[in-house]
Short mmCIF file of C-alpha atoms in Angstrom, two decimals:
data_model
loop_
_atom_site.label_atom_id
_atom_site.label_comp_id
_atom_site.label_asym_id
_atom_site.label_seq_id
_atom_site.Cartn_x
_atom_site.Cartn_y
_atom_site.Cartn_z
CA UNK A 289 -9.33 7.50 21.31
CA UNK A 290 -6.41 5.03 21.28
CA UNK A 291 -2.50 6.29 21.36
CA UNK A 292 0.82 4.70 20.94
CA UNK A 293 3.36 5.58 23.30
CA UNK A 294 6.68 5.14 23.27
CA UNK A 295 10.21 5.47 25.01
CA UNK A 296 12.91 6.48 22.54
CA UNK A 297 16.15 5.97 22.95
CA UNK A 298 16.59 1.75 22.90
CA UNK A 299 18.58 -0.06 20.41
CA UNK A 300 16.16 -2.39 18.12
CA UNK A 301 17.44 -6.15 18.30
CA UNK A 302 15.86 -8.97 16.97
CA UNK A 303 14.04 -11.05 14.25
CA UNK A 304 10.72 -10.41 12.41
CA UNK A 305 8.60 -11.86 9.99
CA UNK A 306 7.02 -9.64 7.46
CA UNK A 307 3.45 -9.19 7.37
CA UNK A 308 1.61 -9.60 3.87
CA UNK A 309 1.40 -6.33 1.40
CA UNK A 310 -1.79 -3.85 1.89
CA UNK A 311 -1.12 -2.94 -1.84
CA UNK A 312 -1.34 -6.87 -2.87
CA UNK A 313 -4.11 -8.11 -1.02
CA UNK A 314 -6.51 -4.99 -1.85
CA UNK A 315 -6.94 -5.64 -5.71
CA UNK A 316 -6.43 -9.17 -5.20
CA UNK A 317 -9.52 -9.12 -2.94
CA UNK A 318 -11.32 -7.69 -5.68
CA UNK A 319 -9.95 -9.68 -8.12
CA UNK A 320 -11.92 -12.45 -6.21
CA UNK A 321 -15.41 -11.95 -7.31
CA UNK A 322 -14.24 -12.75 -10.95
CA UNK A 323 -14.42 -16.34 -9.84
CA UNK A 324 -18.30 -17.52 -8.91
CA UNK A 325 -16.71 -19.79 -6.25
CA UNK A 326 -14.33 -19.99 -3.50
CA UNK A 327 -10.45 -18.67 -3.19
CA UNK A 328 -8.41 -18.58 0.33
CA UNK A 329 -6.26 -15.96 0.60
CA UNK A 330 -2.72 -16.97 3.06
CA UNK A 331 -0.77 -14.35 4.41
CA UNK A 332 -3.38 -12.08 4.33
CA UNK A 333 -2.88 -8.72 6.88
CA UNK A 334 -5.39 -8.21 9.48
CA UNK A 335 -5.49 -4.20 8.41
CA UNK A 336 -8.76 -1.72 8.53
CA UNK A 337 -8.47 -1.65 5.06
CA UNK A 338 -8.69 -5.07 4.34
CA UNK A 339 -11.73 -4.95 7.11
CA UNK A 340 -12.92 -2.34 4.68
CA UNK A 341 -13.02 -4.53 1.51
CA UNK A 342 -14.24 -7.16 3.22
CA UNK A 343 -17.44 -5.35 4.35
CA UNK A 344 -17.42 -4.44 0.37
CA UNK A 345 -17.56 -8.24 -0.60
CA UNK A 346 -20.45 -8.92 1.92
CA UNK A 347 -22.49 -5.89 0.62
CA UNK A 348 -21.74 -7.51 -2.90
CA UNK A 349 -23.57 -10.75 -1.50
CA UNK A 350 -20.20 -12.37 -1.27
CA UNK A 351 -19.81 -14.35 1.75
CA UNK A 352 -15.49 -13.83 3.78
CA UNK A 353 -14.16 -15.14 6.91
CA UNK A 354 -11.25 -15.71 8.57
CA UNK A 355 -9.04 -18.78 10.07
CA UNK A 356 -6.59 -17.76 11.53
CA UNK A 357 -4.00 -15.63 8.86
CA UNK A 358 -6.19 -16.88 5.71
CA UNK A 359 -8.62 -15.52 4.66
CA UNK A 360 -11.17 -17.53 2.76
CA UNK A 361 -13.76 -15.55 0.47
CA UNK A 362 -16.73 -17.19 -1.56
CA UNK A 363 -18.42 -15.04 -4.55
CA UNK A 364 -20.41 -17.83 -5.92
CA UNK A 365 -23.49 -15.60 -4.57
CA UNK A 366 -23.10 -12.28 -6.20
CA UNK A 367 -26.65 -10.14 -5.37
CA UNK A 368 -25.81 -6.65 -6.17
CA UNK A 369 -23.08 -4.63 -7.81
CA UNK A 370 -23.25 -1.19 -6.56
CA UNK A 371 -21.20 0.01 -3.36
CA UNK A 372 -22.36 2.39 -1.16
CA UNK A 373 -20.97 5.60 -0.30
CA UNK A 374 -20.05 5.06 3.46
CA UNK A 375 -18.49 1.89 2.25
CA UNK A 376 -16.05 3.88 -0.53
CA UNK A 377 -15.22 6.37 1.54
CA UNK A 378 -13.33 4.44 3.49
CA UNK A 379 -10.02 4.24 1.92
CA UNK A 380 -9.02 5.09 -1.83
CA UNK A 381 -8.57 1.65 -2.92
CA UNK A 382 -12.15 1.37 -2.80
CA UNK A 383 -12.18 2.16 -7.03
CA UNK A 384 -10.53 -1.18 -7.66
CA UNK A 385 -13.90 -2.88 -7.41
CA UNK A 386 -14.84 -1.00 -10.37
CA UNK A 387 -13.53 -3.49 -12.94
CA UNK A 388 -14.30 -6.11 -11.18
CA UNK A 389 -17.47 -5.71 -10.77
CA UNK A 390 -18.00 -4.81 -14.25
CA UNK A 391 -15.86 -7.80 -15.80
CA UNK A 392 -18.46 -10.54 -13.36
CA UNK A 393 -21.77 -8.28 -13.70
CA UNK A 394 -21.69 -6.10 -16.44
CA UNK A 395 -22.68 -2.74 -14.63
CA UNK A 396 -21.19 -1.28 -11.33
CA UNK A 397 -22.22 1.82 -9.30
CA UNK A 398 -20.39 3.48 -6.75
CA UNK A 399 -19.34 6.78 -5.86
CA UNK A 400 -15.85 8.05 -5.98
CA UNK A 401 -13.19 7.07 -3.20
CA UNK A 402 -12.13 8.58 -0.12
CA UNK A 403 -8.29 7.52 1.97
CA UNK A 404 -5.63 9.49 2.67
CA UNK A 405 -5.56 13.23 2.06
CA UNK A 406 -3.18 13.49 -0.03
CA UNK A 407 -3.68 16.01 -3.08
CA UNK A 408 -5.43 15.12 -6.21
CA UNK A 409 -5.80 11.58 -7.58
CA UNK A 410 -8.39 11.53 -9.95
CA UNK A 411 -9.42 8.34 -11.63
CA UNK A 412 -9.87 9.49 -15.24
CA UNK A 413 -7.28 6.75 -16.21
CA UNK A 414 -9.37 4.01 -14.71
CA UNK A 415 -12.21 5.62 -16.55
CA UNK A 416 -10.33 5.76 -19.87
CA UNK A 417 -9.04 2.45 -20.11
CA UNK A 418 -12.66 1.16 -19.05
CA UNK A 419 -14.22 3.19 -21.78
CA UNK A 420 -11.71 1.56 -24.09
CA UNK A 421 -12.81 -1.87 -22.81
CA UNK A 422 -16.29 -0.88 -24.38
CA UNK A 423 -17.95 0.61 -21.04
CA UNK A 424 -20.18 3.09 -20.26
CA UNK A 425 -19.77 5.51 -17.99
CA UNK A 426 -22.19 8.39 -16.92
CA UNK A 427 -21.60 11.15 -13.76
CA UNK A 428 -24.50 11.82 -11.27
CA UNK A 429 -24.61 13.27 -7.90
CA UNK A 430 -21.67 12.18 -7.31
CA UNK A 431 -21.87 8.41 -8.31
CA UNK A 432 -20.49 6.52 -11.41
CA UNK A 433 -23.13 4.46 -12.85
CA UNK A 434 -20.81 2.11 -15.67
CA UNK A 435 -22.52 -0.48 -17.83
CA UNK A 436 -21.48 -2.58 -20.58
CA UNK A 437 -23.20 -4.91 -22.97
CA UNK A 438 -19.64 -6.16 -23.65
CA UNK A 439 -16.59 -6.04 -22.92
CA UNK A 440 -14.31 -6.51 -25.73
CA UNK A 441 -10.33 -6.48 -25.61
CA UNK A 442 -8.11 -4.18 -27.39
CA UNK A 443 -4.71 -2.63 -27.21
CA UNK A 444 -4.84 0.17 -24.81
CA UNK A 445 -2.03 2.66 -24.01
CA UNK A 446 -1.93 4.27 -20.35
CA UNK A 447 -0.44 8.15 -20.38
CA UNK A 448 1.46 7.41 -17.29
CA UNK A 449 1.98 3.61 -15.23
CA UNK A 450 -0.68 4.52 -12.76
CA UNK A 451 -0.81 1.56 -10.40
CA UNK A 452 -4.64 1.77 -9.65
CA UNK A 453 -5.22 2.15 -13.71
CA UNK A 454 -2.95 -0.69 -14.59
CA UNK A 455 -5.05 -3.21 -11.30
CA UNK A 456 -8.30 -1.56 -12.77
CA UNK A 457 -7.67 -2.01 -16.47
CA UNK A 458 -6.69 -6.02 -15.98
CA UNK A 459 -9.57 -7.03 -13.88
CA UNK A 460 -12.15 -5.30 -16.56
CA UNK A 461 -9.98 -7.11 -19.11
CA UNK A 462 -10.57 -10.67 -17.51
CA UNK A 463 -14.16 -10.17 -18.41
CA UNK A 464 -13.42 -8.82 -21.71
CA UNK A 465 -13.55 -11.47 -24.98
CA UNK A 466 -10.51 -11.35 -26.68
CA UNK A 467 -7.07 -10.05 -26.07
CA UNK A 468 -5.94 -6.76 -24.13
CA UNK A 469 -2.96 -5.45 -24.77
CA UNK A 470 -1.96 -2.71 -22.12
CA UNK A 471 0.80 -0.61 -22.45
CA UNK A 472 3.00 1.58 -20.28
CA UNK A 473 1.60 -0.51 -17.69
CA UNK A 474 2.57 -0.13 -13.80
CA UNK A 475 5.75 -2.42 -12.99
CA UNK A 476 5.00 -2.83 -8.85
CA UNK A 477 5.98 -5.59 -7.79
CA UNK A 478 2.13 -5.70 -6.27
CA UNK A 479 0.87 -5.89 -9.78
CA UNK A 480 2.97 -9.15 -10.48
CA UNK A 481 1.38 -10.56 -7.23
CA UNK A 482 -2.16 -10.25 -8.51
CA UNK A 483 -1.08 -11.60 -11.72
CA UNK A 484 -0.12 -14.43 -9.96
CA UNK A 485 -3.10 -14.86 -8.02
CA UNK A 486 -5.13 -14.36 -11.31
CA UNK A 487 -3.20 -17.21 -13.32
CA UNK A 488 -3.78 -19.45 -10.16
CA UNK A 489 -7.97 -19.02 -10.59
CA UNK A 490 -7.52 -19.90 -14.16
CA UNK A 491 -7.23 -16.38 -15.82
CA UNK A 492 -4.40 -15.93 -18.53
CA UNK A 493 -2.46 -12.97 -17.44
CA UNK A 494 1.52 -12.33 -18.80
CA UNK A 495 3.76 -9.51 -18.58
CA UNK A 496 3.29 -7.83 -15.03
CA UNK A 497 6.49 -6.55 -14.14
CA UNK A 498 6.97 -4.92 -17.42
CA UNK A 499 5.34 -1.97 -18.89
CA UNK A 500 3.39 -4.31 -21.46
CA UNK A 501 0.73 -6.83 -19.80
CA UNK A 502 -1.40 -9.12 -21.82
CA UNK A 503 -4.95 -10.46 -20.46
CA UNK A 504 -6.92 -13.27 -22.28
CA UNK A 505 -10.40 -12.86 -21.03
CA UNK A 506 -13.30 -14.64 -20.74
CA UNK A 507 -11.56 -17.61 -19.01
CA UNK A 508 -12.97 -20.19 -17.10
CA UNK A 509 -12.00 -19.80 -13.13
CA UNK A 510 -11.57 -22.42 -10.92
CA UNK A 511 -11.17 -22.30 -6.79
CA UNK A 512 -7.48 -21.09 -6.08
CA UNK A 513 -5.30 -20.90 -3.06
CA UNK A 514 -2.71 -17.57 -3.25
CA UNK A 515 -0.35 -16.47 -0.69
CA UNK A 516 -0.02 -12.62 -0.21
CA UNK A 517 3.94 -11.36 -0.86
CA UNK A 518 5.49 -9.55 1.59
CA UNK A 519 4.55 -5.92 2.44
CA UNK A 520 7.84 -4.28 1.07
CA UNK A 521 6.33 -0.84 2.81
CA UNK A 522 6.35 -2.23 6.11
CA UNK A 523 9.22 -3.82 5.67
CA UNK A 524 11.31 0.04 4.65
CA UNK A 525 9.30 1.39 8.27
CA UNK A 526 11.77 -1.30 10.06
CA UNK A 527 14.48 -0.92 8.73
CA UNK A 528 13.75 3.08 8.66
CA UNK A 529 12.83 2.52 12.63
CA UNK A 530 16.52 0.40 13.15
CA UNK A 531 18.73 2.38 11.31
CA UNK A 532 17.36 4.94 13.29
CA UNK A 533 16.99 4.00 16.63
CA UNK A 534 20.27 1.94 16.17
CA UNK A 535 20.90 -1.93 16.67
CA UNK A 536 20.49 -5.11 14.12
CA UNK A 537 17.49 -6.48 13.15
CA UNK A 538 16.72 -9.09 10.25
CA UNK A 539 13.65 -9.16 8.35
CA UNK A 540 12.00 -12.84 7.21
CA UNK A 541 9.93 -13.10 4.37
CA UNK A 542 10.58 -10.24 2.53
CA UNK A 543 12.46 -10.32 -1.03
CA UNK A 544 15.02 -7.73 -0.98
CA UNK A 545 15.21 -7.26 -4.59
CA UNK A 546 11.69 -5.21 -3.93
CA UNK A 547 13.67 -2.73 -1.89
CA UNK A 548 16.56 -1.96 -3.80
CA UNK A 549 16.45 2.01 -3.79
CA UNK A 550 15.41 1.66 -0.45
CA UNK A 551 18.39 -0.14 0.92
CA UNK A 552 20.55 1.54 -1.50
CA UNK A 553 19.51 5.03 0.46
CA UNK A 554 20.32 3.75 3.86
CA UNK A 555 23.71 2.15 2.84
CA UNK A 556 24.32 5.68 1.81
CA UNK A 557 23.77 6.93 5.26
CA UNK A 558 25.88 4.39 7.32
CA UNK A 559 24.16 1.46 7.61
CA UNK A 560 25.28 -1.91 6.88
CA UNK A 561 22.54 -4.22 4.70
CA UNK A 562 22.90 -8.24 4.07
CA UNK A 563 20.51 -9.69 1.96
CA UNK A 564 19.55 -13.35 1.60
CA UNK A 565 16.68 -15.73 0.10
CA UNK A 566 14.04 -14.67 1.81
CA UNK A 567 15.80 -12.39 4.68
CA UNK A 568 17.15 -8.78 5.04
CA UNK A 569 19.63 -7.83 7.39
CA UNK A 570 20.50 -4.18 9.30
CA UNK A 571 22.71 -3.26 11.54
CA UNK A 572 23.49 0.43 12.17
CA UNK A 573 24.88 2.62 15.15
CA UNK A 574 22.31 5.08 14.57
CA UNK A 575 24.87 7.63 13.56
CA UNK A 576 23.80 8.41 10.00
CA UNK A 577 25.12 10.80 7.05
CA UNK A 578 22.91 12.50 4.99
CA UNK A 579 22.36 10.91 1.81
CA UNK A 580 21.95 12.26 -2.09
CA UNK A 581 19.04 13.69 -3.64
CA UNK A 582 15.72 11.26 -2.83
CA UNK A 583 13.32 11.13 -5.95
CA UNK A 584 10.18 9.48 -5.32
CA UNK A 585 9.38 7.80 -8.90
CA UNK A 586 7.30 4.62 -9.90
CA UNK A 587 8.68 1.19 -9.26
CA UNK A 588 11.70 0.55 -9.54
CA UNK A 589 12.18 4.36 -8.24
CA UNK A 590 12.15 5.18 -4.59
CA UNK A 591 8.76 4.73 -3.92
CA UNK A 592 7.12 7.57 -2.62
CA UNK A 593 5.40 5.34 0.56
CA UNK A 594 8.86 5.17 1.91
CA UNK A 595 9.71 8.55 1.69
CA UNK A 596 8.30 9.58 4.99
CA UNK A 597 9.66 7.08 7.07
CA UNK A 598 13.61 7.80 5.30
CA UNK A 599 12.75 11.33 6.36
CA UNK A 600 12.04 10.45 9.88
CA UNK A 601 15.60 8.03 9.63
CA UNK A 602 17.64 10.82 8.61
CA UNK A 603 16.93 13.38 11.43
CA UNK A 604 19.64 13.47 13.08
CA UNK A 605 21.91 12.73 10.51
CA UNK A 606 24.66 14.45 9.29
CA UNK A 607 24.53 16.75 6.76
CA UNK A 608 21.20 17.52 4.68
CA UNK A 609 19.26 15.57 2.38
CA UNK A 610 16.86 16.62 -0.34
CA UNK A 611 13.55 14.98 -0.92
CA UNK A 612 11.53 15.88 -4.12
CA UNK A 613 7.88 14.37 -4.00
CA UNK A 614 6.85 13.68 -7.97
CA UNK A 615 3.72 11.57 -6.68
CA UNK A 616 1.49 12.91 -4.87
CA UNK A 617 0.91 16.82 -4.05
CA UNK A 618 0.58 16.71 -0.30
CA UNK A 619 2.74 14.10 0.79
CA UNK A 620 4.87 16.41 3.32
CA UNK A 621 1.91 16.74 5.89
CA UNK A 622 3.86 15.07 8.30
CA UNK A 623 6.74 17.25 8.44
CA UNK A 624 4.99 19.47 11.26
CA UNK A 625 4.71 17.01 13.30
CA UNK A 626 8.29 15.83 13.08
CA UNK A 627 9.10 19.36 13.55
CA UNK A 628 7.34 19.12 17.31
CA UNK A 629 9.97 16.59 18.01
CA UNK A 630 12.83 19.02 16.88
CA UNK A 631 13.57 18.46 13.22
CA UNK A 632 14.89 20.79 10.92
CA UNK A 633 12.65 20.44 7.67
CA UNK A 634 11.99 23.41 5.45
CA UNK A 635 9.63 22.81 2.63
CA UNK A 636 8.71 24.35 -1.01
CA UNK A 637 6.17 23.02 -2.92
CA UNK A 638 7.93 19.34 -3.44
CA UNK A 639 10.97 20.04 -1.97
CA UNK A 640 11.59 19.14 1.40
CA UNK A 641 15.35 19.45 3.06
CA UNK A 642 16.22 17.74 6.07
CA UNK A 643 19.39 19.45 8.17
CA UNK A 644 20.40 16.72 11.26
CA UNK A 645 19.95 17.93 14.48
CA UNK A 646 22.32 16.47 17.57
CA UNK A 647 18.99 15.29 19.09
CA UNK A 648 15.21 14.87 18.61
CA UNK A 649 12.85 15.28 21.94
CA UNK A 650 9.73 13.24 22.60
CA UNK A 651 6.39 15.04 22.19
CA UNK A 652 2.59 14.57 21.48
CA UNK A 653 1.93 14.30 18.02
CA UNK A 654 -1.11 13.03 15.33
CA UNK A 655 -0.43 10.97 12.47
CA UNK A 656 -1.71 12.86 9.12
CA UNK A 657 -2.22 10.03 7.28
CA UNK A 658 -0.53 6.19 6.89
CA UNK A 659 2.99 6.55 6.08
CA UNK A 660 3.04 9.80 7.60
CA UNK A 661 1.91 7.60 10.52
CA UNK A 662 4.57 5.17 10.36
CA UNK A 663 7.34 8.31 10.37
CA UNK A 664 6.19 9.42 13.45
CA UNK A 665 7.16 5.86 14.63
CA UNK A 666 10.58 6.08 13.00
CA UNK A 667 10.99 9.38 15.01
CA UNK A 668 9.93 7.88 18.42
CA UNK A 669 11.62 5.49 18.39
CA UNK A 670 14.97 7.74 17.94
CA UNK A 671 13.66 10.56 20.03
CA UNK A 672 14.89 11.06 23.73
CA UNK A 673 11.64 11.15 26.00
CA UNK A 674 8.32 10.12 24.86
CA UNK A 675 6.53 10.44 22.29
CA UNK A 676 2.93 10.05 22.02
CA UNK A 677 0.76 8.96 18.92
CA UNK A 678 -2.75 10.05 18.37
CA UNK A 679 -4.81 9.43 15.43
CA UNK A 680 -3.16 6.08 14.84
CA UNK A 681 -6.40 4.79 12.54
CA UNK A 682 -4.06 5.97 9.55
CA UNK A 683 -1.89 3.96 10.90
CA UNK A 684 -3.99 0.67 11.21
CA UNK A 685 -5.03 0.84 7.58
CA UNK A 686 -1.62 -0.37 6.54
CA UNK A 687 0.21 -2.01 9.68
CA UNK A 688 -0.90 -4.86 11.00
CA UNK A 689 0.71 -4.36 14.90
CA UNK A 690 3.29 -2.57 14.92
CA UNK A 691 3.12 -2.17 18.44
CA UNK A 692 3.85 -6.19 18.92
CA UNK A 693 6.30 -5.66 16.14
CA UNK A 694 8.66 -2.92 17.71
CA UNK A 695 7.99 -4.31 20.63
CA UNK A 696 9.60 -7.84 19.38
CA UNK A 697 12.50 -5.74 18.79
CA UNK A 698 12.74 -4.61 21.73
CA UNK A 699 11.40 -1.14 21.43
CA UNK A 700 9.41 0.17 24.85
CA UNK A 701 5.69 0.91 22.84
CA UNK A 702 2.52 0.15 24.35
CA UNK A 703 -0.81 0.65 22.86
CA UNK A 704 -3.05 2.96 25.13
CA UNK A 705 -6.87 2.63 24.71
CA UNK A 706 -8.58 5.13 26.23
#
């Protein structure tokens, strides 16, 4: 079982380059088997979960491999569209192939998702706006066995901007004939990415980044070359990691206007923030303030993947901060482990409060799950002592190296295999 270990207590210095976004590159690599022929994917994260869609693709018959930081896939052999169940349990994303698969083949079966642990997620919306689309969908043992003679489009109104729905709901709609009109629609930034990546293989795709997105479907495709965006996720963990450790770092290829209520938070607690085209710069003296009332909320609210790591930030701040989870149920399962370093978090259903302590002490903790993963980092790195990481798979599915990365900065973090 592997570890990260690391030395807290060093100032973070330096420049990095963003890695591309998890939440992009998964529905965009299902959005590639709409096209019977080949796209290339640049920018594109070497994370478990994109190893995980990838061994999805070949069990479709699709043939992927990598040069270097693209990743090139060719679906113009499609042989099967069901997915096995030790392929979808590995990580919740898994359901995206769902419309995809429906929208090139006409059927799809595949058994519900696994991931993260982190309270109730169910998929009706994904369901609903399929059955909408004209689908069938039946329940057994498990499975979800969807056919559809065809898919035809329609307006169709989501009951709240569920990002998965919204990804699921366009891809089905690129198969459908006619228009699809879908409302209260996810606004991610993610979401405009794939729409992007969808106009650039010939599908007609407008609105994403508002709550109304229209789809043209039945398009011809043709061979496409997409660049992933940024990974505005990863990017928050560094900036969580330097305001907390201390020091100046600048972040490359990010777009800053993605991370407004991020930066807007740690401004709050001391920090000073510079943003350019393209760049994103921190300094702090890791002596922060508590800040006012965090509310995770969908894009352009604080988004609830950052929570975790603007937890770990605020530690030893001043003063106590409130957090209030609206996401996801059991999103705090990290705060025991913080708590082994020192921290002062009391929790109530959604509630978590942060007091600052004068100092946090290295210790051996287990990440609970991705972003609770990448607080545990945060906290190292601002910890006196060391701290060592086990479980760090969580970690991997959404962070590319973040061992090389900190350790760019400047950061003392090895990677221990054992």
């Amino acid at each position: 079982m592997s570890h990260i270990v690391i030395e807290g207590g060093r100032r973070l210095e330096g420049t990095l380059t963003v890695q591309g976004a998890k939440n992009s590159v998964l529905p965009i690599l299902a959005a590639t088997i709409l096209h019977p022929g080949r796209t290339v994917l640049r920018g594109c994260p070497h994370l478990s979960d994109v190893e995980a869609s990838i061994r999805i693709l070949r069990h479709l018959g699709c043939e992927a491999r990598w040069e270097g930081e693209a990743l090139t896939v060719d679906a113009g052999v499609m042989s099967r569209g069901d997915v096995p169940e030790h392929l979808m349990r590995e990580m919740r994303s898994s359901v995206i192939f769902l419309g995809a698969i429906l929208a090139r083949l006409g059927w799809a079966e595949m058994s519900y998702p696994g991931g993260c642990e982190l309270g109730p997620r169910p998929i009706d919306l994904h369901l609903t706006a399929l059955r909408q689309l004209g689908a069938e969908l039946a329940e057994e043992g498990g499975a979800l066995h969807c056919s559809a003679r065809r898919l035809t489009g329609r307006e169709i109104a989501l009951s709240m901007p569920s990002v998965g729905a919204t990804e699921n709901a366009i891809l089905a709609a690129c198969g459908a004939e006619g228009e699809t009109v879908l409302l209260n629609a996810a606004r991610e930034p993610e979401i405009t990415d794939l729409q992007d990546f969808l106009c650039a293989m010939g599908c007609r795709v407008r609105g994403a980044g508002s709550s109304t997105i229209c789809i043209l479907g039945r398009r011809q495709t043709r061979d496409a070359v997409h660049t992933v965006m940024p990974d505005r996720i990863a990017a928050a963990t560094y900036l969580a990691a330097a305001a907390a450790a201390g020091g100046e770092v600048e972040l490359r290829r990010i777009n800053y206007r993605h991370l407004s209520t991020v930066t807007a938070a740690l401004h709050e607690a001391g920090c000073q923030i510079a943003g350019g085209e393209g760049t994103l710069t921190l300094r702090s003296d890791g002596a922060l303030r508590s800040v006012p009332t965090v509310r995770t909320a969908p894009y352009p609210g604080f988004p609830t993947d950052a929570q975790a790591v603007l937890m770990a930030a605020l530690l030893r701040s001043q003063g106590a901060t409130v957090f209030v989870e609206n996401m996801f149920e059991n999103r705090y399962r990290h705060v025991d482990e913080l708590r082994r370093m020192g921290a002062d978090i009391s929790v109530a259903d959604r509630v978590a409060v942060v007091t600052g302590v004068p100092r946090l002490c290295g210790a051996s903790v287990r990440a609970t799950d991705l972003r609770g993963g990448a607080a545990l980092l945060v906290a190292g790195l601002a910890a006196e002592g060391v701290t060592r990481i086990g479980d760090i798979h969580h970690i991997q599915r959404g962070y590319e190296d973040p061992v090389r990365d900190l350790g760019l900065l400047g950061a003392r973090i090895t990677l221990e295999e054992e």
